[in-house]
C-alpha cells in the first residue's frame, strides 16, 4: 500500500492492518485477500482468516541524510505506538549491512520492520525474506500443535488397550508421525533460516538472519526439536518395555507348550513301554493272566522307578535353581562388598586401615620421627 504522509501518521494504519480491522469499499481485508488468491469459503460458509503469524514491512525513500528517521521515530513505527521510550529497554535490531550508508536505515522488530533509502530489488528480496520467515513460524506452530497431540496420545496410551500388540501399534504410529515432523521441521523451518544461497546479497542475508532471530523461529525450532527427541526417546523406552512384555508372554507360551508336550510324551512313553511289554512274543507275557496280575509287578515297579527318577531329577534341578536365586537375592551389592574386593586385591593397608592402636610404630623403609626439644630462645634486651 502506498500511503501519503509521514511515518508517524501511518502508525494507526499499521495498527489496524495488523488486526485486519479495515475494509476496502465495504469488503473486509480477509475477504479481499481471499478473493484475490481465489480461496473459497470454508465448509461452514465462513471466510478463511489470516493466520496469527504476520509481519509488517514499512519502506520509505530517503534522498539526503537529513530525511532519515531518528531512533525515536523508528521505535514508534516498529512498536506501532506514538509514545516515547527508553533506548536501553528495546528489542529493536539494526542489521549492520542495512545501515552502512548515511541515507540507508534498516531496523526490525518481531512484528514490524522499517527500511529507508534502499533500492527496489532489496525491498523485493526483503519481502520474500519476510514471507519465508512468516511461513516458517506458521509451520513451526503447526508442528508444535501436532507434537502436543502425540504427547497426549502417548500419555493416554494405556486407556482401552488390552494387550501389548495394541500398545505397540499405537507407539509405532506415534513414532512414524514423529519422524515426519522431524523432516518437516528440518526442511520447512530450519532450512528456511538460510537465504544466502538463494539470494546472494549481504543486505538481504543480514536482514533475514536478524528477522529469524527477532521472531524467535530459530530458538523455538531448537526447543521443539528437543521435544521431539525426548518424545522419541520415551517411545523407544516404551517399545523396549512392550518388547519385554512380549518376550515374557512368549516365554510363558513356550513353557506351557513344553509342559504340555512333556506330559504327553511322558504318558505316551509310559503307555508305549507298558503296551510294548505286553505286545512282545515272549515267555514273560502270559495271555492267560490279566495285565493287573501280581505276576507283572516287576515291570510296573520298573516303570514307576523311571517316573520317580524323572521327578527326582526335576525336583533337584528346581531346588538348585531356587538356591541360586536365594543366593543372588542375599548377595550384598553395596559399596561394602566392592570395598572388600578392592581391599583384597589392592591391599587392606590402603583401603581398610586398622585402628590406630594396632598400627605399627613405623613402616619399613620410612623414617621414624624424632622427638627433639628445641632449645629455649633468648631474646636480647
PDB file of N, CA and C in Angstrom, residues 151-240:
ATOM      1  N   UNK A 151       1.985 -36.196  22.247  1.00  0.00           N
ATOM      2  CA  UNK A 151       2.276 -36.333  23.683  1.00  0.00           C
ATOM      3  C   UNK A 151       1.018 -36.768  24.429  1.00  0.00           C
ATOM      4  N   UNK A 152      -0.122 -36.182  24.080  1.00  0.00           N
ATOM      5  CA  UNK A 152      -1.387 -36.571  24.718  1.00  0.00           C
ATOM      6  C   UNK A 152      -1.710 -38.033  24.424  1.00  0.00           C
ATOM      7  N   UNK A 153      -1.516 -38.457  23.197  1.00  0.00           N
ATOM      8  CA  UNK A 153      -1.766 -39.866  22.859  1.00  0.00           C
ATOM      9  C   UNK A 153      -0.797 -40.781  23.585  1.00  0.00           C
ATOM     10  N   UNK A 154       0.434 -40.333  23.743  1.00  0.00           N
ATOM     11  CA  UNK A 154       1.416 -41.159  24.437  1.00  0.00           C
ATOM     12  C   UNK A 154       1.078 -41.288  25.922  1.00  0.00           C
ATOM     13  N   UNK A 155       0.620 -40.193  26.537  1.00  0.00           N
ATOM     14  CA  UNK A 155       0.287 -40.251  27.957  1.00  0.00           C
ATOM     15  C   UNK A 155      -0.941 -41.092  28.231  1.00  0.00           C
ATOM     16  N   UNK A 156      -1.889 -41.122  27.300  1.00  0.00           N
ATOM     17  CA  UNK A 156      -3.128 -41.875  27.489  1.00  0.00           C
ATOM     18  C   UNK A 156      -3.122 -43.153  26.647  1.00  0.00           C
ATOM     19  N   UNK A 157      -1.945 -43.680  26.402  1.00  0.00           N
ATOM     20  CA  UNK A 157      -1.841 -44.862  25.545  1.00  0.00           C
ATOM     21  C   UNK A 157      -2.407 -46.105  26.197  1.00  0.00           C
ATOM     22  N   UNK A 158      -2.406 -46.193  27.553  1.00  0.00           N
ATOM     23  CA  UNK A 158      -2.834 -47.416  28.229  1.00  0.00           C
ATOM     24  C   UNK A 158      -4.343 -47.520  28.355  1.00  0.00           C
ATOM     25  N   UNK A 159      -5.074 -46.442  28.074  1.00  0.00           N
ATOM     26  CA  UNK A 159      -6.521 -46.455  28.229  1.00  0.00           C
ATOM     27  C   UNK A 159      -7.159 -47.259  27.107  1.00  0.00           C
ATOM     28  N   UNK A 160      -7.897 -48.299  27.474  1.00  0.00           N
ATOM     29  CA  UNK A 160      -8.600 -49.094  26.488  1.00  0.00           C
ATOM     30  C   UNK A 160      -7.733 -50.018  25.671  1.00  0.00           C
ATOM     31  N   UNK A 161      -6.487 -50.244  26.103  1.00  0.00           N
ATOM     32  CA  UNK A 161      -5.601 -51.136  25.367  1.00  0.00           C
ATOM     33  C   UNK A 161      -5.401 -52.405  26.202  1.00  0.00           C
ATOM     34  N   UNK A 162      -5.849 -53.510  25.644  1.00  0.00           N
ATOM     35  CA  UNK A 162      -5.832 -54.728  26.420  1.00  0.00           C
ATOM     36  C   UNK A 162      -4.567 -55.538  26.303  1.00  0.00           C
ATOM     37  N   UNK A 163      -3.852 -55.452  25.233  1.00  0.00           N
ATOM     38  CA  UNK A 163      -2.678 -56.288  25.074  1.00  0.00           C
ATOM     39  C   UNK A 163      -1.522 -55.446  24.556  1.00  0.00           C
ATOM     40  N   UNK A 164      -0.372 -56.103  24.495  1.00  0.00           N
ATOM     41  CA  UNK A 164       0.842 -55.412  24.069  1.00  0.00           C
ATOM     42  C   UNK A 164       0.810 -55.068  22.578  1.00  0.00           C
ATOM     43  N   UNK A 165       0.051 -55.833  21.801  1.00  0.00           N
ATOM     44  CA  UNK A 165       0.007 -55.567  20.363  1.00  0.00           C
ATOM     45  C   UNK A 165      -0.620 -54.200  20.083  1.00  0.00           C
ATOM     46  N   UNK A 166      -1.706 -53.869  20.784  1.00  0.00           N
ATOM     47  CA  UNK A 166      -2.333 -52.574  20.586  1.00  0.00           C
ATOM     48  C   UNK A 166      -1.408 -51.447  21.028  1.00  0.00           C
ATOM     49  N   UNK A 167      -0.702 -51.645  22.134  1.00  0.00           N
ATOM     50  CA  UNK A 167       0.246 -50.622  22.589  1.00  0.00           C
ATOM     51  C   UNK A 167       1.371 -50.442  21.572  1.00  0.00           C
ATOM     52  N   UNK A 168       1.865 -51.546  21.045  1.00  0.00           N
ATOM     53  CA  UNK A 168       2.935 -51.441  20.056  1.00  0.00           C
ATOM     54  C   UNK A 168       2.442 -50.717  18.806  1.00  0.00           C
ATOM     55  N   UNK A 169       1.223 -50.997  18.382  1.00  0.00           N
ATOM     56  CA  UNK A 169       0.680 -50.332  17.203  1.00  0.00           C
ATOM     57  C   UNK A 169       0.553 -48.826  17.430  1.00  0.00           C
ATOM     58  N   UNK A 170       0.058 -48.443  18.609  1.00  0.00           N
ATOM     59  CA  UNK A 170      -0.067 -47.021  18.924  1.00  0.00           C
ATOM     60  C   UNK A 170       1.295 -46.341  18.948  1.00  0.00           C
ATOM     61  N   UNK A 171       2.271 -46.976  19.582  1.00  0.00           N
ATOM     62  CA  UNK A 171       3.610 -46.390  19.660  1.00  0.00           C
ATOM     63  C   UNK A 171       4.261 -46.298  18.290  1.00  0.00           C
ATOM     64  N   UNK A 172       4.033 -47.293  17.451  1.00  0.00           N
ATOM     65  CA  UNK A 172       4.590 -47.241  16.100  1.00  0.00           C
ATOM     66  C   UNK A 172       3.967 -46.119  15.278  1.00  0.00           C
ATOM     67  N   UNK A 173       2.674 -45.889  15.455  1.00  0.00           N
ATOM     68  CA  UNK A 173       2.027 -44.776  14.747  1.00  0.00           C
ATOM     69  C   UNK A 173       2.600 -43.432  15.199  1.00  0.00           C
ATOM     70  N   UNK A 174       2.779 -43.280  16.515  1.00  0.00           N
ATOM     71  CA  UNK A 174       3.341 -42.027  17.027  1.00  0.00           C
ATOM     72  C   UNK A 174       4.775 -41.856  16.548  1.00  0.00           C
ATOM     73  N   UNK A 175       5.547 -42.944  16.552  1.00  0.00           N
ATOM     74  CA  UNK A 175       6.936 -42.863  16.103  1.00  0.00           C
ATOM     75  C   UNK A 175       7.020 -42.491  14.623  1.00  0.00           C
ATOM     76  N   UNK A 176       6.127 -43.045  13.823  1.00  0.00           N
ATOM     77  CA  UNK A 176       6.111 -42.688  12.402  1.00  0.00           C
ATOM     78  C   UNK A 176       5.751 -41.213  12.217  1.00  0.00           C
ATOM     79  N   UNK A 177       4.780 -40.720  12.995  1.00  0.00           N
ATOM     80  CA  UNK A 177       4.439 -39.306  12.909  1.00  0.00           C
ATOM     81  C   UNK A 177       5.573 -38.403  13.356  1.00  0.00           C
ATOM     82  N   UNK A 178       6.312 -38.826  14.383  1.00  0.00           N
ATOM     83  CA  UNK A 178       7.447 -38.027  14.850  1.00  0.00           C
ATOM     84  C   UNK A 178       8.531 -37.925  13.784  1.00  0.00           C
ATOM     85  N   UNK A 179       8.779 -39.006  13.081  1.00  0.00           N
ATOM     86  CA  UNK A 179       9.780 -38.953  12.017  1.00  0.00           C
ATOM     87  C   UNK A 179       9.375 -37.960  10.927  1.00  0.00           C
ATOM     88  N   UNK A 180       8.089 -37.918  10.591  1.00  0.00           N
ATOM     89  CA  UNK A 180       7.630 -36.950   9.600  1.00  0.00           C
ATOM     90  C   UNK A 180       7.728 -35.518  10.131  1.00  0.00           C
ATOM     91  N   UNK A 181       7.448 -35.331  11.414  1.00  0.00           N
ATOM     92  CA  UNK A 181       7.570 -33.993  11.994  1.00  0.00           C
ATOM     93  C   UNK A 181       9.022 -33.520  11.997  1.00  0.00           C
ATOM     94  N   UNK A 182       9.944 -34.429  12.273  1.00  0.00           N
ATOM     95  CA  UNK A 182      11.355 -34.044  12.268  1.00  0.00           C
ATOM     96  C   UNK A 182      11.812 -33.637  10.866  1.00  0.00           C
ATOM     97  N   UNK A 183      11.355 -34.367   9.851  1.00  0.00           N
ATOM     98  CA  UNK A 183      11.692 -33.986   8.477  1.00  0.00           C
ATOM     99  C   UNK A 183      11.075 -32.634   8.132  1.00  0.00           C
ATOM    100  N   UNK A 184       9.821 -32.438   8.530  1.00  0.00           N
ATOM    101  CA  UNK A 184       9.165 -31.157   8.264  1.00  0.00           C
ATOM    102  C   UNK A 184       9.856 -30.023   9.005  1.00  0.00           C
ATOM    103  N   UNK A 185      10.282 -30.274  10.221  1.00  0.00           N
ATOM    104  CA  UNK A 185      10.985 -29.245  10.988  1.00  0.00           C
ATOM    105  C   UNK A 185      12.312 -28.888  10.341  1.00  0.00           C
ATOM    106  N   UNK A 186      12.975 -29.866   9.791  1.00  0.00           N
ATOM    107  CA  UNK A 186      14.278 -29.607   9.192  1.00  0.00           C
ATOM    108  C   UNK A 186      14.162 -28.855   7.879  1.00  0.00           C
ATOM    109  N   UNK A 187      13.227 -29.259   7.014  1.00  0.00           N
ATOM    110  CA  UNK A 187      13.176 -28.698   5.662  1.00  0.00           C
ATOM    111  C   UNK A 187      12.238 -27.500   5.540  1.00  0.00           C
ATOM    112  N   UNK A 188      11.254 -27.384   6.415  1.00  0.00           N
ATOM    113  CA  UNK A 188      10.313 -26.273   6.310  1.00  0.00           C
ATOM    114  C   UNK A 188      10.621 -25.132   7.261  1.00  0.00           C
ATOM    115  N   UNK A 189      11.374 -25.393   8.318  1.00  0.00           N
ATOM    116  CA  UNK A 189      11.646 -24.356   9.314  1.00  0.00           C
ATOM    117  C   UNK A 189      13.134 -24.044   9.377  1.00  0.00           C
ATOM    118  N   UNK A 190      13.938 -25.048   9.696  1.00  0.00           N
ATOM    119  CA  UNK A 190      15.370 -24.791   9.872  1.00  0.00           C
ATOM    120  C   UNK A 190      16.051 -24.417   8.557  1.00  0.00           C
ATOM    121  N   UNK A 191      15.665 -25.065   7.468  1.00  0.00           N
ATOM    122  CA  UNK A 191      16.275 -24.727   6.175  1.00  0.00           C
ATOM    123  C   UNK A 191      15.884 -23.336   5.708  1.00  0.00           C
ATOM    124  N   UNK A 192      14.737 -22.842   6.150  1.00  0.00           N
ATOM    125  CA  UNK A 192      14.314 -21.508   5.753  1.00  0.00           C
ATOM    126  C   UNK A 192      15.108 -20.394   6.388  1.00  0.00           C
ATOM    127  N   UNK A 193      15.888 -20.704   7.426  1.00  0.00           N
ATOM    128  CA  UNK A 193      16.705 -19.673   8.070  1.00  0.00           C
ATOM    129  C   UNK A 193      17.906 -19.276   7.233  1.00  0.00           C
ATOM    130  N   UNK A 194      18.194 -19.987   6.167  1.00  0.00           N
ATOM    131  CA  UNK A 194      19.334 -19.682   5.295  1.00  0.00           C
ATOM    132  C   UNK A 194      18.813 -19.205   3.947  1.00  0.00           C
ATOM    133  N   UNK A 195      19.159 -17.972   3.594  1.00  0.00           N
ATOM    134  CA  UNK A 195      18.717 -17.401   2.324  1.00  0.00           C
ATOM    135  C   UNK A 195      19.892 -16.966   1.462  1.00  0.00           C
ATOM    136  N   UNK A 196      21.100 -17.038   1.997  1.00  0.00           N
ATOM    137  CA  UNK A 196      22.268 -16.583   1.248  1.00  0.00           C
ATOM    138  C   UNK A 196      22.533 -17.375  -0.009  1.00  0.00           C
ATOM    139  N   UNK A 197      22.199 -18.680  -0.007  1.00  0.00           N
ATOM    140  CA  UNK A 197      22.420 -19.488  -1.206  1.00  0.00           C
ATOM    141  C   UNK A 197      21.402 -19.188  -2.304  1.00  0.00           C
ATOM    142  N   UNK A 198      20.256 -18.617  -1.924  1.00  0.00           N
ATOM    143  CA  UNK A 198      19.226 -18.297  -2.901  1.00  0.00           C
ATOM    144  C   UNK A 198      19.330 -16.856  -3.377  1.00  0.00           C
ATOM    145  N   UNK A 199      19.647 -15.943  -2.459  1.00  0.00           N
ATOM    146  CA  UNK A 199      19.774 -14.515  -2.795  1.00  0.00           C
ATOM    147  C   UNK A 199      21.171 -14.068  -2.369  1.00  0.00           C
ATOM    148  N   UNK A 200      22.119 -14.016  -3.279  1.00  0.00           N
ATOM    149  CA  UNK A 200      23.496 -13.642  -2.909  1.00  0.00           C
ATOM    150  C   UNK A 200      23.635 -12.134  -2.707  1.00  0.00           C
ATOM    151  N   UNK A 201      23.065 -11.633  -1.620  1.00  0.00           N
ATOM    152  CA  UNK A 201      23.156 -10.212  -1.291  1.00  0.00           C
ATOM    153  C   UNK A 201      23.366 -10.090   0.208  1.00  0.00           C
ATOM    154  N   UNK A 202      24.381  -9.343   0.604  1.00  0.00           N
ATOM    155  CA  UNK A 202      24.708  -9.229   2.020  1.00  0.00           C
ATOM    156  C   UNK A 202      23.593  -8.553   2.805  1.00  0.00           C
ATOM    157  N   UNK A 203      22.975  -7.530   2.231  1.00  0.00           N
ATOM    158  CA  UNK A 203      21.921  -6.837   2.953  1.00  0.00           C
ATOM    159  C   UNK A 203      20.710  -7.731   3.179  1.00  0.00           C
ATOM    160  N   UNK A 204      20.368  -8.500   2.179  1.00  0.00           N
ATOM    161  CA  UNK A 204      19.217  -9.403   2.325  1.00  0.00           C
ATOM    162  C   UNK A 204      19.534 -10.508   3.328  1.00  0.00           C
ATOM    163  N   UNK A 205      20.718 -11.062   3.248  1.00  0.00           N
ATOM    164  CA  UNK A 205      21.089 -12.124   4.182  1.00  0.00           C
ATOM    165  C   UNK A 205      21.146 -11.596   5.612  1.00  0.00           C
ATOM    166  N   UNK A 206      21.675 -10.393   5.794  1.00  0.00           N
ATOM    167  CA  UNK A 206      21.724  -9.803   7.129  1.00  0.00           C
ATOM    168  C   UNK A 206      20.319  -9.566   7.674  1.00  0.00           C
ATOM    169  N   UNK A 207      19.432  -9.048   6.832  1.00  0.00           N
ATOM    170  CA  UNK A 207      18.049  -8.845   7.267  1.00  0.00           C
ATOM    171  C   UNK A 207      17.381 -10.171   7.612  1.00  0.00           C
ATOM    172  N   UNK A 208      17.609 -11.178   6.796  1.00  0.00           N
ATOM    173  CA  UNK A 208      16.947 -12.474   7.004  1.00  0.00           C
ATOM    174  C   UNK A 208      17.378 -13.101   8.335  1.00  0.00           C
ATOM    175  N   UNK A 209      18.655 -13.083   8.609  1.00  0.00           N
ATOM    176  CA  UNK A 209      19.145 -13.657   9.855  1.00  0.00           C
ATOM    177  C   UNK A 209      18.606 -12.905  11.071  1.00  0.00           C
ATOM    178  N   UNK A 210      18.625 -11.584  11.001  1.00  0.00           N
ATOM    179  CA  UNK A 210      18.113 -10.803  12.119  1.00  0.00           C
ATOM    180  C   UNK A 210      16.609 -10.976  12.289  1.00  0.00           C
ATOM    181  N   UNK A 211      15.881 -11.125  11.178  1.00  0.00           N
ATOM    182  CA  UNK A 211      14.432 -11.312  11.267  1.00  0.00           C
ATOM    183  C   UNK A 211      14.102 -12.650  11.927  1.00  0.00           C
ATOM    184  N   UNK A 212      14.793 -13.706  11.558  1.00  0.00           N
ATOM    185  CA  UNK A 212      14.552 -15.008  12.187  1.00  0.00           C
ATOM    186  C   UNK A 212      14.881 -14.952  13.673  1.00  0.00           C
ATOM    187  N   UNK A 213      15.949 -14.212  14.013  1.00  0.00           N
ATOM    188  CA  UNK A 213      16.298 -14.086  15.427  1.00  0.00           C
ATOM    189  C   UNK A 213      15.273 -13.247  16.180  1.00  0.00           C
ATOM    190  N   UNK A 214      14.771 -12.191  15.553  1.00  0.00           N
ATOM    191  CA  UNK A 214      13.783 -11.341  16.217  1.00  0.00           C
ATOM    192  C   UNK A 214      12.462 -12.070  16.435  1.00  0.00           C
ATOM    193  N   UNK A 215      12.019 -12.813  15.434  1.00  0.00           N
ATOM    194  CA  UNK A 215      10.773 -13.572  15.587  1.00  0.00           C
ATOM    195  C   UNK A 215      10.946 -14.725  16.561  1.00  0.00           C
ATOM    196  N   UNK A 216      12.163 -15.229  16.697  1.00  0.00           N
ATOM    197  CA  UNK A 216      12.420 -16.338  17.608  1.00  0.00           C
ATOM    198  C   UNK A 216      12.204 -17.700  16.989  1.00  0.00           C
ATOM    199  N   UNK A 217      12.228 -17.773  15.658  1.00  0.00           N
ATOM    200  CA  UNK A 217      11.982 -19.058  14.992  1.00  0.00           C
ATOM    201  C   UNK A 217      13.117 -20.039  15.280  1.00  0.00           C
ATOM    202  N   UNK A 218      14.356 -19.552  15.271  1.00  0.00           N
ATOM    203  CA  UNK A 218      15.493 -20.455  15.463  1.00  0.00           C
ATOM    204  C   UNK A 218      15.470 -21.082  16.845  1.00  0.00           C
ATOM    205  N   UNK A 219      15.264 -20.266  17.885  1.00  0.00           N
ATOM    206  CA  UNK A 219      15.238 -20.801  19.237  1.00  0.00           C
ATOM    207  C   UNK A 219      14.044 -21.727  19.449  1.00  0.00           C
ATOM    208  N   UNK A 220      12.898 -21.341  18.928  1.00  0.00           N
ATOM    209  CA  UNK A 220      11.719 -22.200  19.086  1.00  0.00           C
ATOM    210  C   UNK A 220      11.873 -23.512  18.331  1.00  0.00           C
ATOM    211  N   UNK A 221      12.501 -23.452  17.166  1.00  0.00           N
ATOM    212  CA  UNK A 221      12.735 -24.690  16.419  1.00  0.00           C
ATOM    213  C   UNK A 221      13.655 -25.627  17.194  1.00  0.00           C
ATOM    214  N   UNK A 222      14.684 -25.066  17.839  1.00  0.00           N
ATOM    215  CA  UNK A 222      15.574 -25.900  18.653  1.00  0.00           C
ATOM    216  C   UNK A 222      14.818 -26.505  19.826  1.00  0.00           C
ATOM    217  N   UNK A 223      13.939 -25.723  20.458  1.00  0.00           N
ATOM    218  CA  UNK A 223      13.157 -26.239  21.583  1.00  0.00           C
ATOM    219  C   UNK A 223      12.224 -27.360  21.150  1.00  0.00           C
ATOM    220  N   UNK A 224      11.523 -27.154  20.045  1.00  0.00           N
ATOM    221  CA  UNK A 224      10.609 -28.198  19.564  1.00  0.00           C
ATOM    222  C   UNK A 224      11.394 -29.418  19.099  1.00  0.00           C
ATOM    223  N   UNK A 225      12.586 -29.191  18.530  1.00  0.00           N
ATOM    224  CA  UNK A 225      13.426 -30.337  18.172  1.00  0.00           C
ATOM    225  C   UNK A 225      13.799 -31.168  19.380  1.00  0.00           C
ATOM    226  N   UNK A 226      14.128 -30.498  20.507  1.00  0.00           N
ATOM    227  CA  UNK A 226      14.407 -31.232  21.744  1.00  0.00           C
ATOM    228  C   UNK A 226      13.168 -31.975  22.235  1.00  0.00           C
ATOM    229  N   UNK A 227      12.006 -31.343  22.091  1.00  0.00           N
ATOM    230  CA  UNK A 227      10.767 -32.013  22.490  1.00  0.00           C
ATOM    231  C   UNK A 227      10.552 -33.289  21.682  1.00  0.00           C
ATOM    232  N   UNK A 228      10.747 -33.200  20.381  1.00  0.00           N
ATOM    233  CA  UNK A 228      10.561 -34.382  19.542  1.00  0.00           C
ATOM    234  C   UNK A 228      11.574 -35.472  19.878  1.00  0.00           C
ATOM    235  N   UNK A 229      12.825 -35.072  20.151  1.00  0.00           N
ATOM    236  CA  UNK A 229      13.839 -36.061  20.502  1.00  0.00           C
ATOM    237  C   UNK A 229      13.503 -36.756  21.810  1.00  0.00           C
ATOM    238  N   UNK A 230      13.068 -35.984  22.806  1.00  0.00           N
ATOM    239  CA  UNK A 230      12.734 -36.597  24.093  1.00  0.00           C
ATOM    240  C   UNK A 230      11.508 -37.499  23.975  1.00  0.00           C
ATOM    241  N   UNK A 231      10.530 -37.056  23.195  1.00  0.00           N
ATOM    242  CA  UNK A 231       9.369 -37.923  22.995  1.00  0.00           C
ATOM    243  C   UNK A 231       9.762 -39.187  22.255  1.00  0.00           C
ATOM    244  N   UNK A 232      10.675 -39.060  21.282  1.00  0.00           N
ATOM    245  CA  UNK A 232      11.163 -40.258  20.590  1.00  0.00           C
ATOM    246  C   UNK A 232      11.898 -41.200  21.537  1.00  0.00           C
ATOM    247  N   UNK A 233      12.684 -40.642  22.463  1.00  0.00           N
ATOM    248  CA  UNK A 233      13.374 -41.485  23.444  1.00  0.00           C
ATOM    249  C   UNK A 233      12.373 -42.174  24.371  1.00  0.00           C
ATOM    250  N   UNK A 234      11.337 -41.438  24.776  1.00  0.00           N
ATOM    251  CA  UNK A 234      10.317 -42.057  25.633  1.00  0.00           C
ATOM    252  C   UNK A 234       9.591 -43.176  24.894  1.00  0.00           C
ATOM    253  N   UNK A 235       9.309 -42.969  23.624  1.00  0.00           N
ATOM    254  CA  UNK A 235       8.642 -44.016  22.838  1.00  0.00           C
ATOM    255  C   UNK A 235       9.558 -45.223  22.686  1.00  0.00           C
ATOM    256  N   UNK A 236      10.854 -44.970  22.462  1.00  0.00           N
ATOM    257  CA  UNK A 236      11.794 -46.095  22.356  1.00  0.00           C
ATOM    258  C   UNK A 236      11.852 -46.887  23.652  1.00  0.00           C
ATOM    259  N   UNK A 237      11.851 -46.177  24.797  1.00  0.00           N
ATOM    260  CA  UNK A 237      11.855 -46.886  26.081  1.00  0.00           C
ATOM    261  C   UNK A 237      10.565 -47.668  26.282  1.00  0.00           C
ATOM    262  N   UNK A 238       9.443 -47.072  25.867  1.00  0.00           N
ATOM    263  CA  UNK A 238       8.172 -47.785  25.995  1.00  0.00           C
ATOM    264  C   UNK A 238       8.131 -49.006  25.068  1.00  0.00           C
ATOM    265  N   UNK A 239       8.684 -48.871  23.876  1.00  0.00           N
ATOM    266  CA  UNK A 239       8.749 -50.032  22.983  1.00  0.00           C
ATOM    267  C   UNK A 239       9.619 -51.131  23.572  1.00  0.00           C
ATOM    268  N   UNK A 240      10.687 -50.746  24.261  1.00  0.00           N
ATOM    269  CA  UNK A 240      11.512 -51.749  24.942  1.00  0.00           C
ATOM    270  C   UNK A 240      10.710 -52.469  26.016  1.00  0.00           C
TER     271      UNK A 240
END
